[in-house]
Every structure is written in C-alpha cells, then in structure tokens.
Tab-separated table of C-alpha atoms and ligand atoms in Angstrom:
chain	number	residue	atom	x	y	z
A	1	MET	CA	203.053	-94.294	31.095
A	2	ALA	CA	205.117	-91.801	33.097
A	3	TYR	CA	208.906	-91.518	32.999
A	4	SER	CA	211.648	-89.823	34.952
A	5	PHE	CA	213.616	-87.991	32.294
A	6	TYR	CA	217.380	-87.544	32.409
A	7	PRO	CA	218.491	-84.959	29.797
A	8	GLY	CA	222.236	-84.819	30.523
A	9	CYS	CA	224.735	-82.035	29.850
A	10	SER	CA	225.115	-82.526	26.075
A	11	MET	CA	221.397	-82.270	25.415
A	12	GLU	CA	221.500	-78.864	27.046
A	13	ALA	CA	224.487	-77.593	25.060
A	14	THR	CA	226.152	-79.091	21.978
A	15	GLY	CA	223.164	-81.383	21.417
A	16	LYS	CA	220.480	-78.768	22.095
A	17	ALA	CA	218.592	-79.727	18.915
A	18	TYR	CA	217.977	-83.111	20.523
A	19	LEU	CA	216.365	-81.631	23.624
A	20	VAL	CA	214.249	-79.140	21.675
A	21	SER	CA	212.973	-81.778	19.248
A	22	PHE	CA	212.519	-84.318	22.030
A	23	GLU	CA	210.213	-81.906	23.843
A	24	ALA	CA	208.189	-81.322	20.676
A	25	VAL	CA	207.837	-85.050	19.998
A	26	GLU	CA	207.142	-85.743	23.665
A	27	LYS	CA	204.086	-83.480	23.443
A	28	ALA	CA	202.937	-84.933	20.133
A	29	LEU	CA	203.076	-88.476	21.523
A	30	GLU	CA	201.741	-87.504	24.957
A	31	LEU	CA	204.791	-88.939	26.612
A	32	ASP	CA	204.582	-88.146	30.286
A	33	ALA	CA	208.236	-87.354	31.077
A	34	HIS	CA	209.334	-85.503	34.216
A	35	GLU	CA	212.883	-84.204	34.486
A	36	ILE	CA	214.746	-85.727	37.442
A	37	PRO	CA	214.998	-82.866	39.934
A	38	ASP	CA	218.547	-81.615	40.483
A	39	TRP	CA	220.162	-84.278	38.278
A	40	ASN	CA	223.937	-84.200	37.908
A	41	CYS	CA	226.374	-85.051	35.112
A	42	CYS	CA	226.658	-88.819	34.622
A	43	GLY	CA	230.418	-88.429	34.359
A	44	ALA	CA	230.542	-89.897	30.844
A	45	THR	CA	233.069	-92.666	30.240
A	46	VAL	CA	235.730	-89.971	29.937
A	47	SER	CA	235.623	-89.306	33.700
A	48	ALA	CA	236.531	-92.922	34.362
A	49	ASN	CA	239.850	-92.286	32.620
A	50	TYR	CA	240.691	-89.884	35.412
A	51	VAL	CA	238.898	-91.135	38.541
A	52	GLY	CA	238.389	-94.785	37.607
A	53	ASP	CA	235.117	-96.713	37.467
A	54	LEU	CA	233.817	-96.725	41.016
A	55	PRO	CA	233.709	-92.951	41.660
A	56	GLN	CA	232.375	-92.310	38.183
A	57	LEU	CA	229.561	-94.818	38.580
A	58	ALA	CA	228.835	-93.545	42.098
A	59	ILE	CA	228.129	-90.034	40.846
A	60	ALA	CA	225.986	-91.501	38.071
A	61	ALA	CA	224.039	-93.456	40.719
A	62	ARG	CA	223.050	-90.262	42.543
A	63	ASN	CA	220.614	-89.647	39.686
A	64	LEU	CA	218.957	-93.018	40.179
A	65	ALA	CA	218.712	-92.375	43.908
A	66	LEU	CA	217.004	-89.047	43.151
A	67	ALA	CA	214.582	-90.692	40.723
A	68	GLU	CA	213.702	-93.726	42.801
A	69	SER	CA	210.894	-92.282	44.898
A	70	ALA	CA	208.899	-91.376	41.762
A	71	GLY	CA	209.005	-95.037	40.792
A	72	HIS	CA	208.966	-94.454	37.035
A	73	ASP	CA	211.339	-95.879	34.452
A	74	VAL	CA	214.232	-93.529	33.808
A	75	LEU	CA	214.187	-92.298	30.210
A	76	VAL	CA	217.499	-91.245	28.667
A	77	GLY	CA	218.147	-89.809	25.214
A	78	CYS	CA	221.930	-89.369	25.181
A	79	SER	CA	223.758	-92.634	24.572
A	80	SER	CA	226.648	-91.959	26.908
A	81	CYS	CA	224.336	-90.922	29.746
A	82	TYR	CA	222.246	-93.997	28.997
A	83	LEU	CA	225.306	-96.186	29.230
A	84	ASN	CA	226.355	-94.811	32.580
A	85	LEU	CA	222.944	-94.889	34.228
A	86	ALA	CA	221.933	-98.242	32.746
A	87	TRP	CA	225.266	-99.866	33.519
A	88	VAL	CA	225.475	-98.790	37.146
A	89	ASN	CA	221.887	-99.990	37.539
A	90	GLU	CA	222.628	-103.369	35.941
A	91	ARG	CA	225.898	-103.852	37.769
A	92	MET	CA	224.336	-103.058	41.140
A	93	LYS	CA	221.647	-105.642	40.436
A	94	LEU	CA	224.205	-108.261	39.372
A	95	GLU	CA	226.948	-107.688	41.956
A	96	PRO	CA	225.841	-107.246	45.567
A	97	GLU	CA	229.329	-106.262	46.636
A	98	PHE	CA	229.475	-103.490	44.066
A	99	ALA	CA	225.972	-102.362	45.073
A	100	ALA	CA	227.134	-102.137	48.678
A	101	GLN	CA	230.083	-99.965	47.659
A	102	ILE	CA	227.884	-97.618	45.652
A	103	ASN	CA	225.413	-97.368	48.486
A	104	GLU	CA	228.204	-96.711	50.948
A	105	ALA	CA	229.300	-93.796	48.737
A	106	LEU	CA	225.724	-92.506	48.395
A	107	GLY	CA	225.407	-92.885	52.145
A	108	ALA	CA	227.991	-90.130	52.598
A	109	ALA	CA	225.225	-87.805	51.388
A	110	ASN	CA	222.492	-89.683	53.277
A	111	MET	CA	221.214	-91.170	50.060
A	112	GLN	CA	220.697	-94.699	48.878
A	113	TYR	CA	219.505	-96.535	45.814
A	114	ASN	CA	217.490	-99.733	46.204
A	115	MET	CA	217.728	-100.814	42.578
A	116	THR	CA	214.008	-100.722	41.904
A	117	LEU	CA	214.175	-98.768	38.640
A	118	ASN	CA	214.594	-99.616	34.971
A	119	VAL	CA	216.771	-97.352	32.855
A	120	ARG	CA	215.481	-97.031	29.300
A	121	GLN	CA	216.949	-95.563	26.136
A	122	LEU	CA	214.629	-93.390	24.059
A	123	ILE	CA	214.612	-95.778	21.054
A	124	ASP	CA	213.565	-98.620	23.368
A	125	VAL	CA	210.683	-96.557	24.732
A	126	LEU	CA	209.595	-95.468	21.250
A	127	VAL	CA	209.469	-99.014	19.906
A	128	ASN	CA	208.396	-100.989	22.947
A	129	ASP	CA	206.207	-98.598	24.966
A	130	ILE	CA	204.780	-96.047	22.553
A	131	GLY	CA	204.766	-98.590	19.742
A	132	LEU	CA	205.275	-98.356	16.016
A	133	ASP	CA	201.520	-98.288	15.374
A	134	LYS	CA	201.108	-95.098	17.348
A	135	ILE	CA	204.113	-93.526	15.629
A	136	LYS	CA	202.639	-94.498	12.265
A	137	ALA	CA	199.241	-93.145	13.235
A	138	ARG	CA	200.772	-89.834	14.320
A	139	THR	CA	202.648	-89.504	11.008
A	140	ILE	CA	200.814	-86.791	9.102
A	141	LYS	CA	203.459	-86.206	6.454
A	142	PRO	CA	204.923	-89.613	5.530
A	143	LEU	CA	208.538	-89.314	4.475
A	144	THR	CA	207.974	-91.292	1.301
A	145	GLY	CA	211.080	-91.609	-0.835
A	146	LEU	CA	213.503	-90.469	1.845
A	147	LYS	CA	216.483	-92.783	2.335
A	148	VAL	CA	217.870	-92.810	5.843
A	149	ALA	CA	221.016	-94.301	7.397
A	150	CYS	CA	220.189	-95.112	11.035
A	151	TYR	CA	223.297	-94.482	13.095
A	152	SER	CA	222.766	-95.851	16.588
A	153	GLY	CA	226.398	-95.403	17.501
A	154	CYS	CA	228.407	-97.598	19.811
A	155	GLN	CA	227.354	-96.909	23.393
A	156	THR	CA	223.616	-96.823	22.670
A	157	VAL	CA	223.455	-100.529	21.934
A	158	ARG	CA	226.375	-101.798	23.988
A	159	ALA	CA	225.647	-100.113	27.298
A	160	LEU	CA	224.972	-103.413	29.031
A	161	ARG	CA	227.659	-105.367	27.163
A	162	ARG	CA	224.986	-107.815	26.063
A	163	ARG	CA	221.905	-107.740	23.898
A	164	ASP	CA	219.738	-104.997	25.355
A	165	PHE	CA	216.718	-103.586	23.515
A	166	ASP	CA	218.630	-104.038	20.261
A	167	ASP	CA	221.474	-106.015	18.718
A	168	VAL	CA	224.961	-105.017	19.889
A	169	GLU	CA	226.429	-105.012	16.384
A	170	TYR	CA	223.581	-104.729	13.904
A	171	PRO	CA	220.875	-102.644	15.517
A	172	GLN	CA	217.471	-102.579	13.811
A	173	MET	CA	215.150	-100.690	16.149
A	174	MET	CA	215.720	-97.209	14.808
A	175	ASP	CA	215.181	-98.551	11.281
A	176	LYS	CA	211.712	-99.602	12.406
A	177	VAL	CA	210.958	-96.142	13.761
A	178	VAL	CA	212.153	-94.519	10.549
A	179	GLU	CA	210.011	-96.893	8.470
A	180	ALA	CA	206.988	-96.123	10.607
A	181	LEU	CA	207.541	-92.521	9.528
A	182	GLY	CA	207.234	-93.630	5.897
A	183	ALA	CA	210.951	-93.314	5.040
A	184	ARG	CA	213.220	-96.103	3.932
A	185	ALA	CA	216.053	-97.301	6.172
A	186	VAL	CA	219.011	-98.225	3.970
A	187	PRO	CA	221.283	-101.151	4.875
A	188	PHE	CA	224.017	-99.488	6.924
A	189	PRO	CA	226.824	-101.725	8.191
A	190	MET	CA	228.402	-98.921	10.256
A	191	ALA	CA	225.239	-98.455	12.353
A	192	ALA	CA	226.961	-99.408	15.618
A	193	ARG	CA	230.534	-98.386	14.887
A	194	CYS	CA	232.522	-95.793	16.718
A	195	CYS	CA	232.677	-92.177	15.459
A	196	GLY	CA	235.931	-91.562	17.310
A	197	GLY	CA	234.186	-90.314	20.445
A	198	SER	CA	235.753	-87.425	22.279
A	199	GLN	CA	239.133	-87.530	20.532
A	200	GLN	CA	238.479	-84.162	18.810
A	201	PHE	CA	240.956	-82.346	21.019
A	202	THR	CA	243.433	-85.150	21.563
A	203	LYS	CA	243.712	-87.150	18.332
A	204	VAL	CA	241.526	-85.507	15.740
A	205	ASP	CA	242.812	-87.956	13.096
A	206	MET	CA	240.657	-90.567	14.830
A	207	ILE	CA	237.564	-88.492	14.098
A	208	TYR	CA	238.540	-88.060	10.456
A	209	HIS	CA	239.230	-91.778	10.215
A	210	CYS	CA	236.265	-93.219	12.127
A	211	THR	CA	233.596	-90.656	11.244
A	212	GLY	CA	234.938	-90.631	7.690
A	213	LYS	CA	234.102	-94.328	7.425
A	214	VAL	CA	230.613	-93.755	8.801
A	215	LEU	CA	229.900	-91.014	6.259
A	216	GLU	CA	231.354	-93.121	3.469
A	217	SER	CA	229.188	-96.082	4.381
A	218	ALA	CA	226.035	-93.937	4.531
A	219	ALA	CA	226.838	-92.353	1.169
A	220	GLN	CA	227.549	-95.731	-0.425
A	221	ALA	CA	224.220	-97.027	0.842
A	222	GLY	CA	222.556	-94.160	-1.007
A	223	ALA	CA	221.296	-92.436	2.131
A	224	ASP	CA	219.931	-88.894	1.849
A	225	ILE	CA	220.413	-88.252	5.551
A	226	ILE	CA	221.740	-89.847	8.722
A	227	VAL	CA	219.692	-90.023	11.918
A	228	THR	CA	221.125	-90.696	15.358
A	229	PRO	CA	220.051	-90.760	19.000
A	230	CYS	CA	223.570	-89.824	20.182
A	231	PRO	CA	224.912	-86.283	20.747
A	232	MET	CA	228.506	-87.429	20.251
A	233	CYS	CA	227.746	-89.175	16.949
A	234	HIS	CA	225.848	-86.072	15.904
A	235	MET	CA	228.727	-83.809	16.821
A	236	ASN	CA	231.269	-85.783	14.826
A	237	THR	CA	229.139	-86.503	11.756
A	238	ASP	CA	227.527	-83.051	11.540
A	239	VAL	CA	229.993	-80.584	13.047
A	240	TYR	CA	233.090	-82.266	11.621
A	241	GLN	CA	231.648	-83.130	8.194
A	242	LYS	CA	232.977	-80.030	6.421
A	243	LYS	CA	236.347	-80.527	8.043
A	244	ILE	CA	236.462	-84.146	6.937
A	245	ASN	CA	235.637	-83.036	3.407
A	246	LYS	CA	238.475	-80.542	3.555
A	247	VAL	CA	241.040	-82.879	5.059
A	248	THR	CA	240.230	-86.049	3.144
A	249	GLY	CA	239.058	-84.569	-0.149
A	250	THR	CA	235.517	-85.926	0.069
A	251	LYS	CA	232.328	-84.065	-0.852
A	252	TYR	CA	229.730	-85.297	1.567
A	253	ASP	CA	226.537	-83.306	1.848
A	254	MET	CA	224.836	-85.505	4.365
A	255	PRO	CA	222.494	-83.774	6.821
A	256	VAL	CA	222.510	-85.465	10.216
A	257	LEU	CA	219.332	-85.307	12.263
A	258	PHE	CA	218.517	-86.424	15.735
A	259	ILE	CA	215.865	-89.104	15.454
A	260	THR	CA	213.392	-86.805	17.221
A	261	GLN	CA	213.980	-84.088	14.598
A	262	LEU	CA	213.002	-86.486	11.843
A	263	MET	CA	209.969	-87.663	13.798
A	264	GLY	CA	208.928	-84.043	14.181
A	265	VAL	CA	209.048	-83.549	10.408
A	266	ALA	CA	206.825	-86.579	9.808
A	267	PHE	CA	204.503	-85.466	12.594
A	268	ASP	CA	204.222	-82.123	10.789
A	269	LEU	CA	205.438	-80.170	13.806
A	270	LYS	CA	206.689	-76.641	13.199
A	271	PRO	CA	210.305	-76.750	11.900
A	272	LYS	CA	211.199	-73.948	14.324
A	273	ASP	CA	210.293	-76.264	17.213
A	274	LEU	CA	212.647	-78.940	15.953
A	275	GLY	CA	215.913	-77.061	16.451
A	276	PHE	CA	217.149	-77.134	12.831
A	277	SER	CA	219.093	-73.906	13.338
A	278	TYR	CA	221.566	-75.938	15.397
A	279	ASN	CA	222.351	-78.285	12.501
A	280	ILE	CA	225.509	-77.335	10.665
A	281	VAL	CA	225.032	-79.365	7.476
A	282	ALA	CA	221.835	-77.706	6.230
A	283	PRO	CA	218.952	-80.207	6.326
A	284	GLY	CA	217.017	-78.260	3.678
A	285	SER	CA	218.993	-79.680	0.776
A	286	LYS	CA	217.492	-83.133	1.345
A	287	LEU	CA	214.327	-82.351	3.261
A	288	ALA	CA	212.852	-79.465	1.281
A	289	ALA	CA	210.168	-81.766	-0.156
A	290	TYR	CA	209.024	-82.426	3.422
A	291	GLY	CA	208.768	-78.781	4.387
A	292	VAL	CA	212.199	-78.189	5.952
A	293	LYS	CA	214.048	-75.156	4.616
B	1	MET	CA	247.090	-104.703	9.764
B	2	SER	CA	248.847	-105.057	13.089
B	3	ALA	CA	249.875	-102.008	15.031
B	4	ASP	CA	252.273	-103.944	17.230
B	5	LYS	CA	255.756	-102.494	17.419
B	6	GLU	CA	258.767	-104.591	18.205
B	7	GLN	CA	261.479	-103.404	20.546
B	8	ALA	CA	265.002	-104.782	20.556
B	9	THR	CA	265.616	-105.360	24.259
B	10	PRO	CA	262.456	-105.642	26.324
B	11	LYS	CA	262.846	-105.070	30.047
B	12	TYR	CA	260.977	-107.558	32.185
B	13	GLU	CA	259.720	-106.882	35.681
B	14	PRO	CA	258.095	-110.089	36.890
B	15	ALA	CA	256.314	-108.340	39.771
B	16	PHE	CA	254.425	-106.143	37.331
B	17	HIS	CA	251.827	-108.757	36.468
B	18	ARG	CA	250.912	-109.064	40.153
B	19	GLU	CA	250.877	-105.280	40.614
B	20	PHE	CA	248.651	-104.926	37.598
B	21	ARG	CA	246.191	-107.425	39.029
B	22	ALA	CA	245.738	-105.123	42.005
B	23	ILE	CA	244.610	-102.073	40.029
B	24	GLU	CA	240.921	-101.475	39.401
B	25	ASN	CA	239.747	-104.093	36.828
B	26	GLY	CA	243.382	-105.129	36.330
B	27	ALA	CA	242.853	-108.785	37.228
B	28	TYR	CA	240.779	-109.357	34.096
B	29	ALA	CA	243.910	-108.970	31.960
B	30	SER	CA	245.110	-112.345	33.241
B	31	GLN	CA	242.174	-114.120	31.611
B	32	CYS	CA	243.227	-113.233	28.070
B	33	MET	CA	243.836	-116.261	25.836
B	34	GLN	CA	245.489	-114.227	23.074
B	35	CYS	CA	242.902	-115.032	20.409
B	36	GLY	CA	243.321	-111.608	18.787
B	37	LEU	CA	239.658	-110.826	18.237
B	38	CYS	CA	239.978	-107.494	20.048
B	39	ALA	CA	242.964	-106.649	17.865
B	40	VAL	CA	241.003	-106.943	14.622
B	41	THR	CA	237.932	-105.335	16.192
B	42	CYS	CA	239.314	-102.099	17.560
B	43	PRO	CA	238.620	-98.973	15.482
B	44	ALA	CA	241.802	-97.376	16.847
B	45	ARG	CA	244.087	-100.339	16.143
B	46	GLU	CA	245.940	-98.668	13.285
B	47	LEU	CA	246.984	-95.784	15.495
B	48	MET	CA	247.786	-97.836	18.573
B	49	ASP	CA	251.356	-98.754	19.578
B	50	TYR	CA	250.039	-102.154	20.645
B	51	THR	CA	246.642	-103.746	20.230
B	52	PRO	CA	244.770	-104.717	23.406
B	53	ARG	CA	245.832	-108.340	22.830
B	54	ARG	CA	249.474	-107.356	22.683
B	55	LEU	CA	249.119	-105.084	25.703
B	56	PHE	CA	247.739	-107.975	27.762
B	57	LYS	CA	250.596	-110.184	26.630
B	58	MET	CA	253.095	-107.566	27.766
B	59	ILE	CA	251.327	-107.331	31.119
B	60	HIS	CA	251.704	-111.098	31.599
B	61	ALA	CA	255.346	-110.900	30.590
B	62	GLY	CA	256.057	-108.034	32.984
B	63	GLU	CA	257.037	-105.471	30.367
B	64	LYS	CA	256.084	-102.615	32.639
B	65	GLU	CA	257.774	-99.755	30.872
B	66	LYS	CA	256.183	-100.541	27.518
B	67	VAL	CA	252.755	-101.000	29.043
B	68	MET	CA	252.915	-97.795	31.044
B	69	ASN	CA	254.074	-95.770	28.034
B	70	ALA	CA	251.798	-97.278	25.400
B	71	ASN	CA	249.292	-95.004	23.699
B	72	THR	CA	246.851	-97.938	23.586
B	73	PRO	CA	244.608	-97.069	26.532
B	74	TRP	CA	244.571	-93.394	25.568
B	75	LEU	CA	243.298	-94.150	22.080
B	76	CYS	CA	240.551	-96.407	23.369
B	77	THR	CA	237.308	-94.508	22.802
B	78	SER	CA	235.191	-96.760	25.041
B	79	CYS	CA	233.221	-98.059	22.058
B	80	TYR	CA	232.711	-101.459	23.769
B	81	LEU	CA	232.999	-103.474	20.551
B	82	CYS	CA	235.911	-105.583	21.798
B	83	THR	CA	234.115	-105.990	25.095
B	84	VAL	CA	230.980	-107.535	23.579
B	85	ARG	CA	233.104	-109.728	21.293
B	86	CYS	CA	235.818	-111.067	23.595
B	87	PRO	CA	235.274	-114.846	23.860
B	88	ARG	CA	236.646	-114.818	27.405
B	89	GLY	CA	234.160	-112.148	28.438
B	90	ILE	CA	236.942	-109.782	29.461
B	91	PRO	CA	235.592	-106.245	29.947
B	92	ILE	CA	238.543	-104.823	28.019
B	93	VAL	CA	237.150	-101.314	28.229
B	94	ASP	CA	237.157	-101.535	32.042
B	95	VAL	CA	240.772	-102.675	32.068
B	96	MET	CA	241.596	-99.629	29.918
B	97	HIS	CA	239.770	-97.348	32.383
B	98	GLY	CA	241.665	-98.909	35.286
B	99	LEU	CA	245.000	-98.447	33.554
B	100	LYS	CA	244.247	-94.858	32.538
B	101	HIS	CA	243.160	-94.002	36.063
B	102	GLU	CA	246.414	-95.443	37.385
B	103	LEU	CA	248.463	-93.453	34.869
B	104	ALA	CA	246.441	-90.282	35.463
B	105	LYS	CA	247.287	-90.487	39.171
B	106	LYS	CA	250.915	-90.007	38.167
B	107	SER	CA	250.484	-87.291	35.544
B	108	CYS	CA	247.761	-85.430	33.646
B	109	LYS	CA	249.773	-82.953	31.645
B	110	SER	CA	248.422	-83.559	28.172
B	111	GLY	CA	246.217	-85.549	25.865
B	112	VAL	CA	243.299	-87.619	27.053
B	113	ALA	CA	244.578	-87.629	30.644
B	114	LEU	CA	244.334	-83.850	30.795
B	115	LEU	CA	241.053	-83.764	28.901
B	116	SER	CA	239.521	-86.327	31.259
B	117	LYS	CA	240.705	-84.327	34.247
B	118	VAL	CA	239.275	-81.002	33.042
B	119	PHE	CA	236.046	-82.765	32.087
B	120	PHE	CA	235.664	-84.271	35.527
B	121	GLN	CA	236.575	-81.014	37.243
B	122	SER	CA	234.010	-79.203	35.121
B	123	ALA	CA	231.363	-81.763	36.105
B	124	MET	CA	232.193	-81.329	39.792
B	125	LYS	CA	232.306	-77.531	39.685
B	126	ARG	CA	228.581	-77.084	39.049
B	127	GLY	CA	227.358	-80.651	38.975
B	128	ARG	CA	226.997	-80.330	35.227
B	129	VAL	CA	229.630	-79.968	32.542
B	130	TYR	CA	230.138	-76.630	30.816
B	131	GLU	CA	231.740	-77.716	27.573
B	132	ALA	CA	232.914	-74.289	26.395
B	133	ALA	CA	234.852	-73.545	29.594
B	134	MET	CA	236.181	-77.076	29.668
B	135	THR	CA	237.674	-76.677	26.195
B	136	ASN	CA	239.291	-73.368	27.181
B	137	SER	CA	240.705	-74.847	30.309
B	138	PHE	CA	242.130	-77.767	28.330
B	139	TYR	CA	244.026	-75.508	25.928
B	140	MET	CA	245.122	-73.127	28.704
B	141	LYS	CA	246.651	-75.993	30.633
B	142	LEU	CA	248.329	-77.398	27.534
B	143	GLY	CA	250.105	-74.069	27.166
B	144	PRO	CA	251.113	-71.951	24.149
B	145	GLY	CA	252.487	-74.978	22.298
B	146	SER	CA	248.906	-76.076	21.700
B	147	ILE	CA	247.966	-72.907	19.799
B	148	PRO	CA	248.776	-74.280	16.298
B	149	ASP	CA	246.609	-77.348	16.956
B	150	ALA	CA	243.806	-75.220	18.345
B	151	MET	CA	244.028	-72.889	15.348
B	152	LYS	CA	243.601	-75.823	12.981
B	153	GLN	CA	240.185	-76.475	14.526
B	154	GLN	CA	239.137	-72.829	14.482
B	155	ASP	CA	236.746	-73.314	11.551
B	156	VAL	CA	234.923	-76.051	13.450
B	157	GLY	CA	234.689	-73.866	16.555
B	158	LEU	CA	233.312	-70.947	14.560
B	159	ASP	CA	230.639	-73.152	12.983
B	160	MET	CA	229.620	-74.287	16.446
B	161	ILE	CA	229.362	-70.730	17.721
B	162	LYS	CA	227.424	-69.645	14.636
B	163	HIS	CA	224.920	-72.448	15.189
B	164	LYS	CA	224.711	-71.812	18.946
B	165	ARG	CA	226.135	-75.193	19.849
B	166	LEU	CA	228.386	-73.639	22.511
B	167	PRO	CA	226.223	-71.811	25.054
B	168	LEU	CA	227.730	-68.537	26.256
B	169	PHE	CA	226.621	-69.080	29.826
B	170	PRO	CA	227.404	-71.992	32.106
B	171	PRO	CA	224.684	-74.298	33.438
B	172	LYS	CA	223.297	-73.439	36.883
B	173	LYS	CA	224.910	-75.057	39.888
B	174	ILE	CA	222.940	-78.035	41.134
B	175	LYS	CA	221.523	-77.766	44.640
B	176	GLY	CA	223.112	-80.988	45.776
B	177	LEU	CA	226.653	-80.030	44.796
B	178	LYS	CA	227.976	-80.669	48.307
B	179	ASP	CA	226.300	-84.081	48.314
B	180	LEU	CA	227.819	-84.879	44.947
B	181	LYS	CA	231.288	-84.086	46.260
B	182	LYS	CA	230.743	-86.212	49.355
B	183	ILE	CA	229.628	-89.134	47.165
B	184	TYR	CA	232.678	-88.767	44.956
B	185	GLU	CA	235.079	-88.513	47.889
B	186	LYS	CA	233.627	-91.542	49.627
B	187	ALA	CA	233.718	-93.622	46.438
B	188	ALA	CA	237.313	-92.554	45.792
B	189	ALA	CA	238.251	-93.603	49.351
B	190	ILE	CA	236.618	-97.029	48.947
B	191	GLN	CA	238.385	-97.490	45.633
B	192	LYS	CA	241.736	-96.470	47.074
B	193	GLU	CA	241.419	-98.900	49.951
B	194	ALA	CA	240.449	-101.758	47.616
B	195	HIS	CA	243.359	-101.197	45.242
B	196	LYS	CA	246.142	-100.044	47.511
B	197	ASP	CA	248.625	-102.606	46.182
B	198	GLY	CA	248.375	-101.367	42.586
B	199	VAL	CA	251.145	-100.391	40.179
C	1	LIG	S1	239.450	-110.826	22.481
C	1	LIG	FE1	239.685	-111.236	24.681
C	1	LIG	S2	240.761	-113.216	24.830
C	1	LIG	FE2	240.965	-112.496	22.710
C	1	LIG	S3	242.948	-111.426	22.683
C	1	LIG	FE3	241.386	-109.871	23.100
C	1	LIG	S4	241.254	-109.756	25.340
C	1	LIG	FE4	242.343	-111.641	24.832
C	2	LIG	S1	236.485	-100.289	23.605
C	2	LIG	FE1	238.504	-99.380	23.214
C	2	LIG	S2	239.916	-101.101	22.936
C	2	LIG	FE2	237.820	-101.883	22.702
C	2	LIG	S3	237.410	-101.835	20.496
C	2	LIG	FE3	236.615	-99.912	21.369
C	2	LIG	S4	238.305	-98.432	21.183
C	2	LIG	FE4	239.210	-100.507	20.900
C-alpha cells in the first residue's frame, strides 16, 4: 500500500532520530511512502494561541490539498502534526460550513481540498496495515527480556477527541508493536499523559512536574526504556531527563527511543542507521545485549 | 487540590459573557455545567490561577478582568484530556485557543503569547519552522531580563547541540510560500469577519 508521507518540522530537526529510523524501518517493511511535495509546517497547536484555530487549520489543510491528487492515505509520524492534519480533515468532513471556510482560504491560492483522504498515524499503519504478523516475521533479533514503557503521549491518541485507532486514555497499540518485537510492555498508567508540551521556555517547572511524573511511572513499572512516537514527548523525557534529575534529586537512567528506533534494533538494522547519536540518555546502558552501544 | 484563588471584591461586567460568546469558540463556555471534571483532570491545575471550570464560571458571571488576566489559558498545553472527558462535550482546548488568540491580539510581549508569535512567524518565514532561530528570537524579544532564565537552561542547550538536535542551518524555503501566506491571510480575514463582536 502506498502512502503520502508528511514528516513535519520536528522530524527534520530536534526529532531527527525519528526520521532517520523511520526511513530505515520503512525500507525493511517495504512501506511505500512518498513525501508530500512542498509540504509546509502544520502550525502545531502553539500557532493557534497566536492566530486562532481557523488560520492555523487552514495552513495545515494546504498539505492535504497538495496530497489529494496522489490519492493515498497521508502517513504522519509526529503526534502534533498528526493532530493538526487529522483534525482539520475530520472537522471538514463533519462541518460543511467549516469546510467551506477552509476551502475559501485555500482558494486564495487557487487550491482546494475535497476531503477524499484519510490521515493516519504511524502506529495505526503499523498495527492495522502492515500488521503485527509481518512485524513479528521481520524481527530477527527478538528483544527478549527487555521491559518497555510505551509512551504514546497526549495528542497522538486524542487528535480526534474521540476513540481513534487507540483508546484516548489507555492506549494499547504501541504495546502490541513492542510485544511483536519480542519485548515486554509494562503496565504504564501515564501512557497518554501530558509531558508539559512546549512550556520549556515559558514555564519550565511544568516540564519538571509533568515529565517527572512520566519518568517516575515508567521507573516504578520496572521499565528499562521508554518508547514514543512523539518528538515533543521525546524531547522532554530524553533531553530534559538530566535536568530533572538535577532539579528534583532523582536518578533516572531511562533511555528514550522513538518506536522506529526500537523496531530497527529488533529488525537487526545497522545501529548507525537508527540515529542513536541523537539520543541524549545513552541507549547502550540498557540495550547493549541487543547490539546497541 | 484546587488552584482557585479568591479575590475580595470581584468586578462584574455583565456584557462580558456576551462578548466572550462572540470570540472564536467562545460560545462553548456557556454550556459548562460546573461539574469540575476538567478541574481534576488538568495536568497544569496546580499552577493555574483558576481551573477551567472556575474560569468558565467567571465568564458567566462577567468577571472580565480576572478572566483576561488569568494564567489559565497560558498554562494549557493542549493535551486534550479535559476535552475528551468533559460530559458536556465542550472542546475546552478550543475555548483556550480562542481566548489566547484574543489576548495575543492585544499584546505578545512575553511568555506563551510571545513564543506562539515567534513560532508562527518562523513557520511563515520559510514555510517550515527553524527551531534554533525561533528560540533566539524569543529570548531577544524578551530582552536582557531573560538572560538568567536562559542561562539556567544552558546545560540542556549544550546537550542538544552536542547531539546535533539543533541544526545549524535553516530548512529550505518552500516553493509555495506566497500561496501559504495568501491562505493564511484569507483565513484570518474570514475569522475576523465572523468574530468582529468579540471581547
Ligand atoms: S468538565 Fe466540562 S462541564 Fe464539567 S466543569 Fe469542565 S467544562 Fe464544565
Ligand atoms: S487541554 Fe489544557 S485545560 Fe485541558 S487538561 Fe490539557 S492542559 Fe488542562
């Protein structure tokens, strides 16, 4: 099955490990993903704070208009990008008046979107299109004994404000992927809780508080590592982990991997193709037995 | 724990509730039945001046000044937990966006308002966000007073640079940048027309 792929700005910068490992896994699973030509920033929810919802969703919709002629489902890795593209798509389908407004805005650039596409999050595609059997079959190095906390994050599962491909509060789909890789998904009540989002520059205490709870919950569950499909969750749990240890007196040593990085390990792909140099908490401490230094 | 603060002499402006209904997504606030589920749900509740429930109550009561000065919307991270839980189906997160947009029209000098502005401007400059320049621009606009805060995060920044998480070069400009601007401007005009009676 072919997809129109929307990488988004984070995947190309702070979340580069996600893009690199996605491309490696994409090849391994023969996923036929084509980058949307000339895609633009989805605006992230943070833009809506400044310009409000309509303009933010209108710029997100340009991407769907660009992808429509290819006719493939739009595949998104980043949770915030997924939220914006999936929500504008859903809302246009549900509210004709809103759809008319978006199309009027797109019309200013001689574009339009006829709402013929599906927007799909990567986890959804892995479980429901590729299938767990294929993931299991491709697993060359089963991650036996590895305990994983699956951190979906908030926007990944609540993009549509209703049950989507997973539960809005207690997501299970990534657990299934991780178990197909031979690892064990630990019970993790914080799986869909907020990491504090983009408050790093404005109220960093929120990051210490919210991400602190996520790390605590993963540690209590006995997890060796956390996996996530979200660049923002990854940023806060990985990049801020040392800082949280310093500020709150904790001693977490919890590598955080993008789900595609962990898949790559189980698929026995070359570690250098999985972007581990971008990880700040060194993955080697917990993954040495599986060939990651 | 409730984050609600009491004030001795609240000022009431009865017209405020009607004005609020006219802002983008503002009308939803009227549907609140004060059950308090959002208040116990919100991850930011302990830092908020007023929980979303309390904010909606103050909107009904016309306590304009308190609503407009509350840190509540600015601490909302758009996590959507309240929004999937609210028994009245109120898209609380959308109300927060509407309120923040309204406040940002008046001033974007600091905090999330400024961050949101520099983020959006960065997105519109090339069609894609350049996070490193956006961060610089945020601190530049905050002025020298922000240096101590920025310094406190220096270790985090250095780790990011060491691990190449902050690219040194900006993303390439998209080809359709002019189109993107036209789309934004048209959408902003439609929005303005639809909500011209707002706060
Ligand atoms: S959960 Fe909904 S109805 Fe209940 S207090 Fe919050 S906004 Fe009002
Ligand atoms: S969306 Fe905002 S107000 Fe609602 S629970 Fe999350 S942070 Fe709180």
